[in-house]
Structure formats: structure tokens, C-alpha cells
XYZ file of C-alpha atoms in Angstrom:
693
model
C 28.375 67.979 29.007
C 24.609 68.393 28.939
C 24.238 66.408 32.147
C 26.839 68.523 33.896
C 25.280 71.809 32.779
C 21.926 70.699 34.123
C 23.594 69.740 37.385
C 25.240 73.146 37.591
C 21.953 74.967 37.012
C 20.116 72.857 39.549
C 22.829 73.307 42.145
C 22.915 77.051 41.460
C 19.179 77.295 41.984
C 19.420 75.694 45.401
C 22.402 77.855 46.331
C 20.374 80.937 45.417
C 17.532 79.775 47.636
C 19.987 79.277 50.489
C 21.309 82.827 50.076
C 17.770 84.151 50.297
C 17.125 82.191 53.489
C 20.341 83.474 55.045
C 19.466 87.020 54.076
C 16.024 86.655 55.595
C 17.054 85.016 58.854
C 20.448 86.501 59.641
C 20.108 89.971 58.258
C 16.611 91.334 57.946
C 15.035 89.258 60.728
C 17.696 89.934 63.337
C 17.973 93.604 62.425
C 14.212 94.032 62.493
C 13.809 92.511 65.963
C 16.575 94.708 67.334
C 14.709 97.741 65.958
C 11.391 96.537 67.376
C 12.797 95.782 70.830
C 16.083 97.555 71.678
C 16.304 95.602 74.966
C 16.929 92.314 73.089
C 20.381 90.813 72.966
C 21.803 89.717 69.597
C 21.232 85.997 70.131
C 17.684 86.614 71.312
C 17.006 88.590 68.160
C 18.448 85.829 66.012
C 16.274 83.270 67.825
C 13.147 85.337 67.180
C 14.204 85.665 63.546
C 14.124 81.907 63.237
C 10.612 81.966 64.728
C 9.422 83.958 61.730
C 9.321 80.671 59.765
C 6.699 79.385 62.235
C 4.576 82.487 61.504
C 5.264 83.855 65.006
C 4.821 87.584 64.304
C 4.739 90.657 66.474
C 1.181 91.910 67.180
C 1.893 95.634 66.843
C 3.188 97.424 63.821
C 6.728 96.180 63.243
C 9.513 98.215 61.626
C 9.897 97.983 57.860
C 12.865 95.629 58.045
C 10.960 93.168 60.228
C 7.885 93.526 58.024
C 9.929 92.561 54.949
C 11.626 89.750 56.841
C 8.424 88.140 58.075
C 6.828 88.202 54.626
C 9.930 86.762 53.021
C 9.983 84.104 55.722
C 6.345 83.371 54.979
C 7.089 83.015 51.272
C 10.055 80.739 51.935
C 8.016 78.599 54.336
C 5.166 78.210 51.877
C 7.641 77.498 49.055
C 9.283 74.780 51.112
C 5.912 73.211 51.916
C 4.864 73.477 48.291
C 8.125 71.815 47.193
C 7.554 68.972 49.630
C 3.992 68.510 48.432
C 5.068 68.739 44.809
C 7.806 66.184 45.347
C 5.428 63.807 47.119
C 2.786 64.270 44.426
C 5.325 63.813 41.616
C 6.750 60.670 43.192
C 3.305 59.226 43.754
C 2.311 60.013 40.180
C 5.545 58.520 38.867
C 5.016 55.456 41.023
C 1.477 55.100 39.716
C 2.646 55.478 36.102
C 5.588 53.126 36.624
C 3.293 50.381 37.921
C 1.156 50.649 34.787
C 4.030 50.718 32.270
C 5.022 47.852 30.046
C 8.127 47.330 27.885
C 10.017 49.906 29.892
C 13.546 49.816 31.313
C 14.143 49.873 35.049
C 17.509 51.001 36.423
C 17.959 49.931 40.036
C 20.837 51.644 41.792
C 22.237 54.615 43.623
C 24.667 57.283 42.619
C 25.846 58.954 39.411
C 26.408 55.688 37.508
C 22.715 54.853 37.729
C 21.782 58.379 36.654
C 24.129 58.363 33.664
C 22.841 55.010 32.469
C 19.179 55.969 32.857
C 19.614 59.240 30.993
C 21.759 57.971 28.118
C 20.958 58.933 24.538
C 20.402 55.343 23.386
C 17.229 55.000 25.425
C 16.173 58.545 24.614
C 16.555 58.226 20.842
C 14.713 54.910 20.860
C 11.828 56.456 22.788
C 12.228 53.916 25.592
C 10.557 54.817 28.870
C 13.008 54.575 31.765
C 12.380 54.329 35.489
C 15.109 54.724 38.099
C 14.653 53.181 41.545
C 17.266 54.455 43.961
C 18.774 57.330 45.881
C 20.039 60.001 43.496
C 21.470 63.455 43.978
C 18.860 66.237 43.518
C 20.844 67.621 40.589
C 20.772 64.185 38.918
C 17.045 63.939 39.541
C 16.467 67.325 37.910
C 18.588 66.334 34.894
C 16.728 63.033 34.464
C 13.356 64.736 34.831
C 14.281 66.983 31.936
C 14.926 63.857 29.843
C 11.587 62.271 30.691
C 13.001 59.703 33.131
C 10.932 58.785 36.186
C 12.906 58.783 39.420
C 11.555 56.834 42.389
C 13.105 56.562 45.846
C 13.806 53.241 47.485
C 10.541 51.307 47.293
C 8.980 48.671 49.464
C 9.056 45.178 48.004
C 5.397 45.164 46.859
C 5.843 48.452 44.999
C 9.147 47.291 43.495
C 7.514 44.101 42.255
C 4.830 46.120 40.472
C 7.385 48.455 38.873
C 9.514 45.551 37.638
C 6.512 43.704 36.225
C 6.356 43.957 32.450
C 9.767 45.637 32.130
C 11.647 45.039 28.892
C 14.939 45.090 30.789
C 16.227 45.627 34.302
C 19.719 46.994 34.916
C 21.313 46.941 38.366
C 24.242 49.212 39.202
C 25.266 50.031 42.750
C 27.835 52.430 44.073
C 30.176 49.464 44.560
C 30.124 45.707 43.948
C 28.791 44.927 47.441
C 25.827 47.213 46.939
C 25.223 45.783 43.460
C 25.216 42.244 44.873
C 22.683 43.209 47.539
C 20.443 44.832 44.950
C 20.638 41.743 42.728
C 19.509 39.565 45.628
C 16.623 41.905 46.399
C 15.438 42.029 42.788
C 15.636 38.234 42.596
C 13.489 37.880 45.703
C 10.866 40.447 44.704
C 10.655 39.528 41.018
C 11.941 35.951 40.553
C 11.035 35.816 36.854
C 13.122 38.891 36.050
C 16.434 38.436 34.218
C 18.329 41.552 35.294
C 21.640 42.811 33.951
C 24.016 43.387 36.869
C 27.055 45.624 36.428
C 30.119 44.693 38.506
C 33.606 46.166 38.610
C 35.493 43.031 39.666
C 36.084 40.502 36.840
C 36.452 37.662 39.377
C 33.191 38.534 41.147
C 31.276 38.819 37.869
C 32.557 35.415 36.796
C 31.775 33.780 40.136
C 28.309 35.280 40.229
C 27.557 33.923 36.756
C 28.763 30.457 37.675
C 27.221 30.147 41.132
C 24.033 32.147 40.932
C 20.862 30.071 40.819
C 18.830 32.871 39.210
C 18.883 34.108 35.644
C 20.945 37.204 36.363
C 23.141 38.391 33.512
C 26.424 39.842 34.716
C 28.741 42.310 33.058
C 32.140 43.340 34.351
C 32.475 46.968 33.391
C 36.276 46.821 33.445
C 36.327 43.831 31.097
C 33.714 45.348 28.823
C 35.661 48.592 28.616
C 38.893 46.712 27.835
C 37.282 44.622 25.087
C 35.650 47.702 23.585
C 38.939 49.604 23.677
C 40.772 46.818 21.845
C 37.922 46.527 19.353
C 38.144 50.222 18.541
C 41.943 50.329 18.693
C 43.532 46.910 17.908
C 47.115 46.432 19.151
C 48.193 44.853 15.876
C 46.855 46.227 12.576
C 46.090 43.932 9.670
C 48.220 45.786 7.139
C 51.622 46.312 8.780
C 54.190 44.853 11.153
C 54.425 46.911 14.353
C 56.340 46.813 17.646
C 54.780 45.224 20.699
C 52.291 47.500 22.481
C 52.734 49.573 25.642
C 50.139 49.952 28.408
C 50.444 52.973 30.702
C 48.096 52.581 33.624
C 47.408 52.595 37.313
C 44.624 50.130 37.955
C 42.279 47.305 36.890
C 41.609 48.601 33.371
C 45.312 48.616 32.502
C 45.647 45.077 33.875
C 42.680 43.858 31.847
C 43.970 45.471 28.657
C 47.313 43.727 29.127
C 45.670 40.385 29.870
C 43.450 40.538 26.796
C 46.341 41.450 24.484
C 48.505 38.587 25.735
C 45.712 36.009 25.515
C 43.881 37.133 22.401
C 46.458 38.292 19.878
C 48.563 35.216 19.093
C 47.598 35.110 15.414
C 49.923 34.255 12.583
C 52.763 33.221 14.833
C 53.013 36.496 16.739
C 53.961 36.191 20.392
C 52.974 39.574 21.853
C 54.980 41.116 24.643
C 53.480 44.055 26.539
C 55.431 46.765 28.323
C 53.533 48.064 31.374
C 54.494 51.487 32.766
C 53.198 52.906 36.037
C 54.240 54.660 39.220
C 52.662 51.815 41.187
C 53.128 48.432 39.554
C 51.092 46.282 41.948
C 48.265 46.013 39.405
C 50.576 44.149 37.011
C 52.185 41.798 39.547
C 49.685 38.987 38.945
C 50.213 39.238 35.190
C 53.950 38.704 35.527
C 53.340 35.587 37.618
C 50.963 34.159 35.030
C 52.610 35.159 31.771
C 56.282 35.478 32.620
C 58.412 37.475 30.197
C 55.390 38.190 27.980
C 54.693 41.027 30.426
C 57.447 43.521 31.191
C 56.612 45.797 34.111
C 58.584 48.963 34.892
C 58.078 51.586 37.563
C 58.206 54.935 35.837
C 57.158 58.458 36.900
C 54.001 59.247 34.959
C 55.435 62.433 33.530
C 55.189 63.056 29.773
C 58.936 63.205 29.211
C 59.628 60.063 31.270
C 56.959 57.992 29.523
C 58.025 59.230 26.092
C 61.656 58.329 26.735
C 60.805 54.798 27.873
C 58.380 54.177 24.991
C 61.039 55.291 22.505
C 63.630 52.976 24.091
C 61.222 50.043 23.971
C 60.299 50.739 20.351
C 63.943 50.984 19.332
C 64.648 47.469 20.645
C 62.242 46.087 18.034
C 63.798 44.818 14.833
C 61.489 45.692 11.908
C 61.269 43.653 8.711
C 64.039 44.253 6.235
C 63.384 46.948 3.660
C 60.951 45.600 1.112
C 60.083 42.596 3.295
C 57.068 44.126 4.983
C 55.274 47.368 5.755
C 56.283 48.933 9.066
C 53.723 50.654 11.293
C 54.056 52.712 14.450
C 53.918 51.512 18.031
C 50.533 51.254 19.807
C 50.317 52.842 23.271
C 47.299 52.497 25.573
C 46.770 55.137 28.237
C 44.455 53.867 30.987
C 44.875 56.274 33.881
C 42.389 57.302 36.550
C 43.248 60.961 35.978
C 42.224 61.919 32.435
C 44.166 65.191 32.377
C 47.408 63.332 33.099
C 46.675 60.802 30.352
C 45.948 63.613 27.880
C 49.225 65.430 28.556
C 51.195 62.190 28.144
C 49.350 61.439 24.898
C 50.204 64.828 23.420
C 53.886 64.265 24.186
C 53.903 60.767 22.652
C 52.166 61.985 19.512
C 55.136 64.191 18.721
C 56.458 61.030 17.069
C 54.503 60.932 13.778
C 54.352 57.120 13.761
C 52.901 56.570 17.248
C 49.257 55.524 17.635
C 47.369 56.069 20.900
C 44.374 54.397 22.495
C 43.383 57.038 25.058
C 40.796 56.223 27.723
C 39.341 59.381 29.291
C 36.266 60.334 31.284
C 34.439 62.330 28.595
C 36.029 62.551 25.154
C 34.062 65.727 24.379
C 36.297 67.502 26.890
C 39.466 66.693 24.980
C 38.586 66.315 21.296
C 39.776 69.802 20.355
C 43.284 69.002 21.623
C 43.701 66.176 19.114
C 42.117 67.556 15.938
C 45.493 67.766 14.226
C 46.330 64.101 14.986
C 42.857 62.560 14.931
C 44.063 59.800 12.578
C 46.568 58.544 15.184
C 44.618 58.781 18.414
C 41.394 57.087 19.429
C 39.587 58.835 22.274
C 37.560 56.352 24.276
C 35.127 57.808 26.792
C 34.880 55.714 29.943
C 31.729 57.511 31.100
C 29.995 57.346 27.726
C 30.738 53.668 27.083
C 29.728 52.532 30.564
C 26.494 54.488 30.296
C 25.607 53.066 26.892
C 23.391 49.967 27.053
C 24.530 48.985 23.548
C 28.082 48.646 24.871
C 27.155 47.072 28.206
C 24.934 44.503 26.548
C 27.328 43.841 23.686
C 27.907 40.148 24.176
C 30.496 37.753 22.879
C 28.456 37.167 19.740
C 28.516 40.866 18.869
C 32.253 41.068 19.402
C 32.738 37.920 17.318
C 30.827 39.555 14.488
C 33.269 42.449 14.615
C 36.237 40.069 14.605
C 34.848 38.147 11.642
C 34.484 41.330 9.649
C 37.978 42.494 10.557
C 39.352 39.100 9.569
C 37.469 39.193 6.280
C 38.969 42.538 5.355
C 42.490 41.182 5.754
C 41.939 37.960 3.789
C 43.078 38.135 0.175
C 40.187 37.945 -2.293
C 41.868 35.303 -4.447
C 42.214 32.822 -1.563
C 39.519 30.348 -0.532
C 37.798 31.753 2.525
C 34.359 31.764 4.040
C 34.218 35.511 4.013
C 34.443 38.396 1.603
C 32.931 41.835 1.293
C 32.135 41.158 -2.353
C 28.727 39.466 -2.291
C 26.473 39.142 -5.348
C 22.774 39.228 -4.432
C 19.491 39.364 -6.312
C 18.281 42.974 -6.491
C 14.725 42.061 -5.513
C 14.973 39.097 -3.129
C 18.398 39.825 -1.646
C 19.376 36.157 -1.963
C 22.924 35.141 -2.899
C 22.997 34.439 -6.627
C 26.709 34.033 -7.323
C 29.236 31.903 -5.491
C 32.825 31.650 -6.657
C 36.116 31.305 -4.779
C 36.613 35.049 -5.032
C 32.979 36.006 -4.349
C 32.358 34.616 -0.902
C 29.869 35.166 1.863
C 30.705 37.417 4.777
C 27.070 37.976 5.680
C 26.369 34.251 5.556
C 29.231 33.407 7.869
C 28.391 36.172 10.301
C 24.781 35.045 10.411
C 25.645 31.413 11.012
C 28.166 32.095 13.727
C 26.300 34.750 15.664
C 22.688 33.637 15.622
C 21.165 32.751 18.961
C 24.046 34.305 20.898
C 26.674 32.528 18.829
C 25.224 29.134 19.662
C 26.421 27.892 16.305
C 30.011 28.981 16.992
C 30.053 27.168 20.295
C 28.607 24.089 18.651
C 31.427 24.155 16.115
C 34.029 24.176 18.874
C 32.210 21.458 20.815
C 32.287 19.256 17.716
C 36.070 19.422 17.956
C 36.209 18.715 21.696
C 36.663 22.367 22.605
C 34.623 24.603 24.889
C 33.904 28.304 24.855
C 32.787 29.788 28.166
C 32.470 33.310 29.453
C 35.012 34.380 32.001
C 38.626 35.343 32.445
C 40.958 33.382 30.132
C 44.041 31.914 31.769
C 45.944 30.867 28.641
C 45.941 31.576 24.887
C 43.411 29.705 22.768
C 44.599 26.110 22.281
C 45.880 24.925 18.915
C 43.345 22.492 17.459
C 44.723 19.221 16.133
C 43.882 17.723 12.702
C 41.042 15.481 13.940
C 39.540 18.375 15.877
C 39.674 20.567 12.794
C 38.032 17.858 10.687
C 35.160 17.579 13.141
C 34.752 21.335 13.289
C 34.944 21.493 9.507
C 32.131 18.935 9.181
C 29.956 20.875 11.636
C 30.514 24.078 9.699
C 29.642 22.343 6.430
C 26.389 21.143 7.938
C 25.577 24.662 9.049
C 26.490 26.052 5.659
C 24.263 23.532 3.909
C 21.202 25.420 5.171
C 21.973 28.466 3.049
C 24.582 27.342 0.558
C 23.540 27.779 -3.092
C 23.381 24.588 -5.092
C 26.199 25.566 -7.430
C 28.796 25.792 -4.656
C 31.791 23.520 -5.196
C 32.204 20.961 -2.398
C 35.980 21.354 -2.334
C 35.695 25.112 -1.975
C 33.184 24.688 0.827
C 35.514 22.281 2.623
C 38.449 24.666 2.335
C 36.355 27.588 3.552
C 35.120 25.611 6.539
C 38.557 24.242 7.435
C 40.155 27.651 7.128
C 37.578 29.191 9.465
C 37.743 26.309 11.946
C 41.473 26.881 12.392
C 41.037 30.571 13.251
C 37.772 30.391 15.148
C 39.183 29.538 18.637
C 41.428 32.589 18.661
C 38.725 34.905 17.330
C 36.290 33.676 19.963
C 38.777 34.192 22.776
C 39.487 37.685 21.473
C 35.731 38.282 21.608
C 35.450 37.580 25.328
C 35.188 33.794 25.565
C 37.568 31.493 27.381
C 38.403 28.658 24.985
C 39.652 25.342 26.339
C 40.205 21.895 24.840
C 39.380 18.457 26.200
C 42.560 17.236 24.511
C 45.851 18.861 25.538
C 47.482 20.348 22.414
C 50.487 18.416 21.132
C 52.306 21.646 20.361
C 53.011 24.185 23.082
C 54.852 27.488 22.760
C 58.263 25.934 23.383
C 57.852 23.161 20.801
C 56.449 25.648 18.277
C 59.533 27.790 18.768
C 61.892 24.840 18.231
C 60.010 23.691 15.149
C 59.973 27.225 13.725
C 63.750 27.358 13.985
C 64.035 23.991 12.183
C 61.651 25.232 9.478
C 64.012 28.141 8.880
C 67.040 25.833 8.749
C 65.238 23.532 6.306
C 64.364 26.526 4.130
C 68.001 27.612 4.117
C 69.172 24.169 3.019
C 66.583 23.897 0.254
C 67.116 27.449 -0.982
C 70.895 26.954 -1.196
C 70.402 23.637 -2.998
C 68.177 25.397 -5.555
C 70.567 28.306 -5.996
C 68.522 30.705 -3.847
C 65.651 31.072 -6.370
C 64.048 33.979 -4.523
C 67.296 35.897 -4.011
C 66.588 36.251 -0.295
C 69.253 37.277 2.197
C 67.557 35.055 4.797
C 69.377 31.999 3.430
C 72.487 33.253 5.238
C 70.758 34.655 8.353
C 70.800 32.447 11.459
C 67.641 32.113 13.560
C 68.847 34.319 16.396
C 69.504 37.152 13.926
C 66.049 37.066 12.347
C 63.598 39.887 12.943
C 60.478 39.123 14.936
C 58.564 39.431 11.665
C 60.564 36.632 10.038
C 60.459 34.471 13.168
C 56.686 34.852 13.184
C 56.565 33.842 9.548
C 58.243 30.541 10.449
C 55.980 30.020 13.462
C 53.007 30.489 11.157
C 54.270 27.568 9.057
C 54.184 25.316 12.141
C 50.752 26.563 13.243
C 49.419 25.593 9.829
C 50.567 21.957 10.105
C 47.238 20.772 11.602
C 45.322 22.491 8.786
C 47.430 20.798 6.118
C 47.087 17.384 7.743
C 43.340 17.773 8.165
C 42.898 18.824 4.538
C 44.275 15.473 3.280
C 42.651 13.277 5.903
C 45.702 12.789 8.148
C 45.979 13.018 11.918
C 48.759 13.079 14.523
C 49.528 11.577 17.909
C 52.250 11.578 20.530
C 54.819 8.798 20.127
C 58.173 7.955 21.687
C 59.232 6.269 18.425
C 57.419 8.074 15.612
C 56.943 6.003 12.483
C 57.458 7.548 9.036
C 54.506 9.609 7.874
C 52.097 8.002 5.361
C 53.260 8.650 1.832
C 51.484 11.482 0.083
C 50.350 11.197 -3.516
C 51.647 13.632 -6.102
C 48.193 15.224 -6.165
C 48.206 15.697 -2.396
C 51.704 17.191 -2.443
C 50.616 19.622 -5.139
C 47.438 20.546 -3.238
C 49.347 21.202 -0.029
C 52.122 23.095 -1.800
C 49.587 25.423 -3.394
C 47.958 25.837 0.023
C 51.338 26.664 1.588
C 51.983 29.358 -1.014
C 48.529 30.769 -0.357
C 49.219 30.778 3.409
C 52.548 32.541 2.871
C 50.934 35.138 0.627
C 48.231 35.754 3.207
C 50.818 36.280 5.925
C 52.698 38.752 3.791
C 49.583 40.678 2.851
C 48.433 40.926 6.455
C 51.748 42.576 7.185
C 51.634 45.106 4.387
C 53.404 43.229 1.608
C 50.527 43.400 -0.853
C 52.830 44.230 -3.737
C 55.490 41.612 -3.021
C 56.883 40.093 -6.212
C 56.014 36.534 -5.206
C 52.412 37.366 -4.240
C 51.107 35.840 -7.441
C 49.350 32.631 -8.483
C 51.172 29.330 -7.977
C 51.413 28.555 -11.677
C 53.325 31.804 -12.273
C 56.152 30.789 -9.931
C 59.350 29.208 -11.244
C 60.128 25.556 -10.481
C 62.765 26.655 -7.979
C 60.331 28.953 -6.204
C 57.684 26.224 -6.115
C 60.235 23.841 -4.609
C 60.411 25.984 -1.457
C 56.685 25.447 -0.829
C 56.977 21.741 -1.623
C 59.843 21.509 0.851
C 57.528 22.713 3.644
C 55.153 19.858 2.794
C 57.829 17.180 2.376
C 59.643 17.995 5.641
C 56.489 18.283 7.765
C 56.610 14.627 8.902
C 60.285 14.570 9.882
C 60.107 17.893 11.728
C 57.066 16.817 13.739
C 58.802 13.508 14.500
C 61.669 15.491 16.055
C 59.134 16.644 18.664
C 57.791 13.147 19.261
C 54.705 13.584 17.071
C 53.693 10.867 14.637
C 51.541 11.479 11.562
C 48.881 8.799 11.074
C 45.985 8.134 8.747
C 42.833 9.888 9.865
C 39.174 9.122 9.327
C 37.825 10.587 6.106
C 34.320 11.980 6.076
C 31.703 11.514 3.435
C 32.692 14.628 1.583
C 36.210 13.501 0.713
C 39.278 15.673 1.119
C 39.635 19.335 0.318
């Protein structure tokens, strides 16, 4: 708003000057010459009026109108010359100052994007000196000048080299990707030691530039960054309730990127997200359908509030929520990513008539629209496209920063009585700040965040590499792979080594192992959600189809065991066939399968593909008990993450009845036979020096 008001004032000032000029030349000057010489024709008088600016005056006493006109023309002429001289002097002074500056920020680019970035509040509040090199609108120049930003026109290479020398950061943003690419090449040639940040709009171009560029240019795709930031601020799946699959209403690249990131980054706990895409033109989603099949449902819909509301309601009503008392139910998440903010706002207001609907609304400037949503501020998140893309904190927020956010979100959803690497309850010395108490329910969020995000998350990537997995920047093409038992063991060992640097001496080795193994199993997905593309050197033994088949067999095995024990939990699911289960309950069974590698790794077992799987190695009574307790803990965690904090069976293992405990033991005892049905053989793994968890 401030920028726009400055632009309006500046533009108004120039319009006023233009009116004065017109009045001088067309009115007073022409009228005066006609009075001075009645023989003149109108065009001749107008021509002589223009000559007033060259100080061509009549020698004899002119009429009053011509006298006023010539003096006003003189003033305007001198003002114009003075403005030119002032501009030249100011630019030369700014150029001189810019060459002498150190630890400043240089924005290289043309157009309003460069102006917005250079004049953002982050730089201003930090007291950072900013220099813009590029062609900007006069109104933008006036606004930036008021904020202490130096604006220089396009410079010759020697001058540009001097300005870039000693800069703390260099940001390149052109009017389009082609212009940005040209500017990157020029900066690289004039200042080879510079490591600029280049802002592109095309995800593919940003990725290719990063891979193929021989210089040290850092690239950011603004569309990707905006999508990741939107999902960070407004997650599609909350951690305290089961909700329907999300809806994306859009008309361009941002909507496509939001859909892509949801499909590829939100596969946790057995969920298989499906995204409904609504638009008048569906070409932006065509590629997504080809890649992800029925996970993306695209429909051509008039972007009118009533039409969108009706389709969202129909889609939501097809979702089968958990049975009453089986899980907390939340409202549907709808993302509005339209080029026209006013259209998105009107659609959002219509959708919010449903008191359960939550909206992620991307607009140009959220300050324009905040008053319209004061009454529903708890259900709508306004995300300003202009503000985020002009904020260096957002643009430079890397994968490590996003991972930190994911780790904290994950920590908040993890039950405090379960072994985990993270917790918000940390006991520290009042003076030194060092960790002084370590127990299974007093764990170390800060420690884990530090270890996994230091040096641009180098540690996190090292953990994945230990398990034969890679994390690279770029556009993911598939969900994060499921790590096998041996991979998890290697990642667990790497994490333990990292933890050893800061782990207090009284930490129990078994707790540490469980913390590390638990994190290793979730780390690939969290990293992919944070902007990495995670791949594995070893193809996963379980794909989505085999997981689905195994999940159905897990449910059938549960039914058989529960009926044999007299249905000790009193659940109606013992009589519900797989096809009749809610998505919540299907996901619960998928989560059992996804935890198989964790269970095997925790007791030193591994798996491999086999055409004739041999019987699994016999487990000791102690191992069966350990894994059964772990299965109950996993189940409890799943329930709590879906709003079932107060479920009757969310209690310690030793408070369960024998019949209830038998259901968890059944998961452990049937693991080998169920995996064998998919051609997977359980084998003895290689134990490390720390023993088993």
C-alpha cells in the first residue's frame, strides 16, 4: 500500500507538470501571439508558442498573456534543465557511493519486481544498504529514493563490476525468464567471483540452470517457492484430525505446483492423497494427470462462486469420514490460486459459508482483503504473492529452513510418552543453556533441528546417503521411496554418530537407537516435503499396489484374530469388509505395512525379493514383546495424529487386556507370512555394535 501511494503521488506530480506545460503552450502562448500579431494564422501562433521554450521572445512590449506565457515557459525550461542536471548529479553521486560500499545488497533487474524486492521491509528494518541496477519506472524510483535505496541505470561492465564488488548478496530478477538468464550471464562475466541469487518463474528452467551452470549461481523458482510457502503456512492435512482430500482451484503454474507438491509430499501414515483440480482452462493440470493418474482429478468448471461451491460440496460428500468415536473429523482444505485476486476472494467468501471449510487464499496483497475475512480469520489463510516474492527471507528460505519447520510440526504431533528424537519439553541449565535432563518423555527438539539443518542440512543428506538414498534439489517425479530395513539401520547408525556429539552421558542407548530409527523412517518424506527430490539407489520392494494388497490382508488377519479372541476391543470393523472401510481405516492398515521395515530393522532383520520365500527367522519371546509394544505405540500415534487423543485404548501396553495385546502380537506374528505373499523374504541382517533397539 505504501509503495502504491508513493507511485500515485509521483505520477500525480508529473501529470500536474504536464497540465502546466499544456496551459502554457496551447493556451497562453497561442492566445498571446494572436494578440501580438493579428495577421498570424492559428498554427503559426501555436508554432511560435513552442518557440517560447527556446527563449525566442518578441522584442517589443508583448501583451500580458504573452508576457505570462513566456515567463512560464522560461520557468518550465529551467526546471526541466535543473531536473536533468539533478538526475545526472544524483546518479553520479549514487554511482560513486555504490562503488565504495561494502556488505550491501545489489538487485539487478528491470521492472516492478526488482523495485518491490529492493524496497522490501526486511532490508529496511535490518538497515541494509540496497542498490538497484536496472531500468525502473520513475514512480518506482521515487518510492525507492524515499526508502534510502540507490537506483542506477544500466551500467557499463567496468562500473557494474565496481558496484558488485564487496556486495553481501546479489539478486537478479528480470521481467521474464529470458531477461533473467541474460542478466545472470552478464553478472557472471563481469564479476566471476559473485554468487548471485537468480529468480526464475519456470521450475524446469531453474532446475536445468542449477544442474548445467558452471558458475556459482543460486537459483530460485518463484512459483515453487510460493507453493512450498503456501503449504507450509496452510498444510493440506492437519495433524489433529482426519479430513477430506484437498481441492485446488487455479488457472496456471502455481495451481499446478501446489497439486504436484501435495501428491508427492503428503503420503504420511498411509494416506494416499487425491487432489481435485477445478478451472475454466484445465491445460495446466494435463501433465499432472499423465504423471499421477487418478491421484489427480481435473474438472472444467466455471470459476463462479456458486459453481465452485457446489462442486467442492459434492467432492467433500463423497468422502467417508471415520466412524463416530473413531477419529476427529476436520473440514476440507481448498486452495485458491487464481491470477485475478478479486475473483479468488469472492469464491473464498462463498466457500466459507460452510463453517467447516478451510481456505488457503493466494492474493496479490493481503492488506487489500484482510477486512473481508475478519469474521472467519481462523479458517482462512491469506497469502500475499507480492509480499512473499519480495521478501528475501522467503526467497532465500532453503530446503534446510523448510525441513526445520517440518521437524517442528512433526514434533508437535508426536505423543510425549513415545520414544522420539523430538519434543518441545526440554530441560536446560538456567545459566549455561545445556541439556541437563534426558528421559524418554523429555527429548530434544532443538538438538535434532540443529543436527539436521546445520550447514544447509548437510547432516540430513549424509543420513540419507548412508542408507543409499539421495536428496537433490529439483522437481520430484515420485513420492519419497520407502526405505528398507538395511537402509534404515545404516541411517540409524549415522544419526547415532551425529547424536553422539551432543548427547548427554546418561542417555540410554536403546532409547537413542529407537529415536534414531524412528526419525530415519520419516526423514525421506519430510525432506521431500521441504523441497528436495529423494531417490534411492535400491528400488523399494513395496510399491503402492503391493502396499494396498498387504493392507487388505492386514485387515483380514485382524478380523480373524479379533473373532478368535471374542472381539476384545468391541470394534465393528471385525465385520466390515475392506471395500466398505473408510479411507481413515484403510490408511490405518497401510500404516501397519509401512512400519514393517522399521520393525525388522529394530530387531536386526532384513528383507529381499524371492520367488520362493523361506520362513522368517524365529523371533524370541523378548523380540515379540518389544515389537508388539512398538506396534501399539505406532497405532496410538496414528490415532492421536487423527484426533483420537482420548481413545480408550490410547494407554500404556501393560494396561491392556491379554486379548487386546494379542491384536498387536498378531501384527508381529503375521508379518513374515504376509510379506511372503508378495514375494518378499525376511532374512537375518547385520547387527551393529550397539545391539538392537
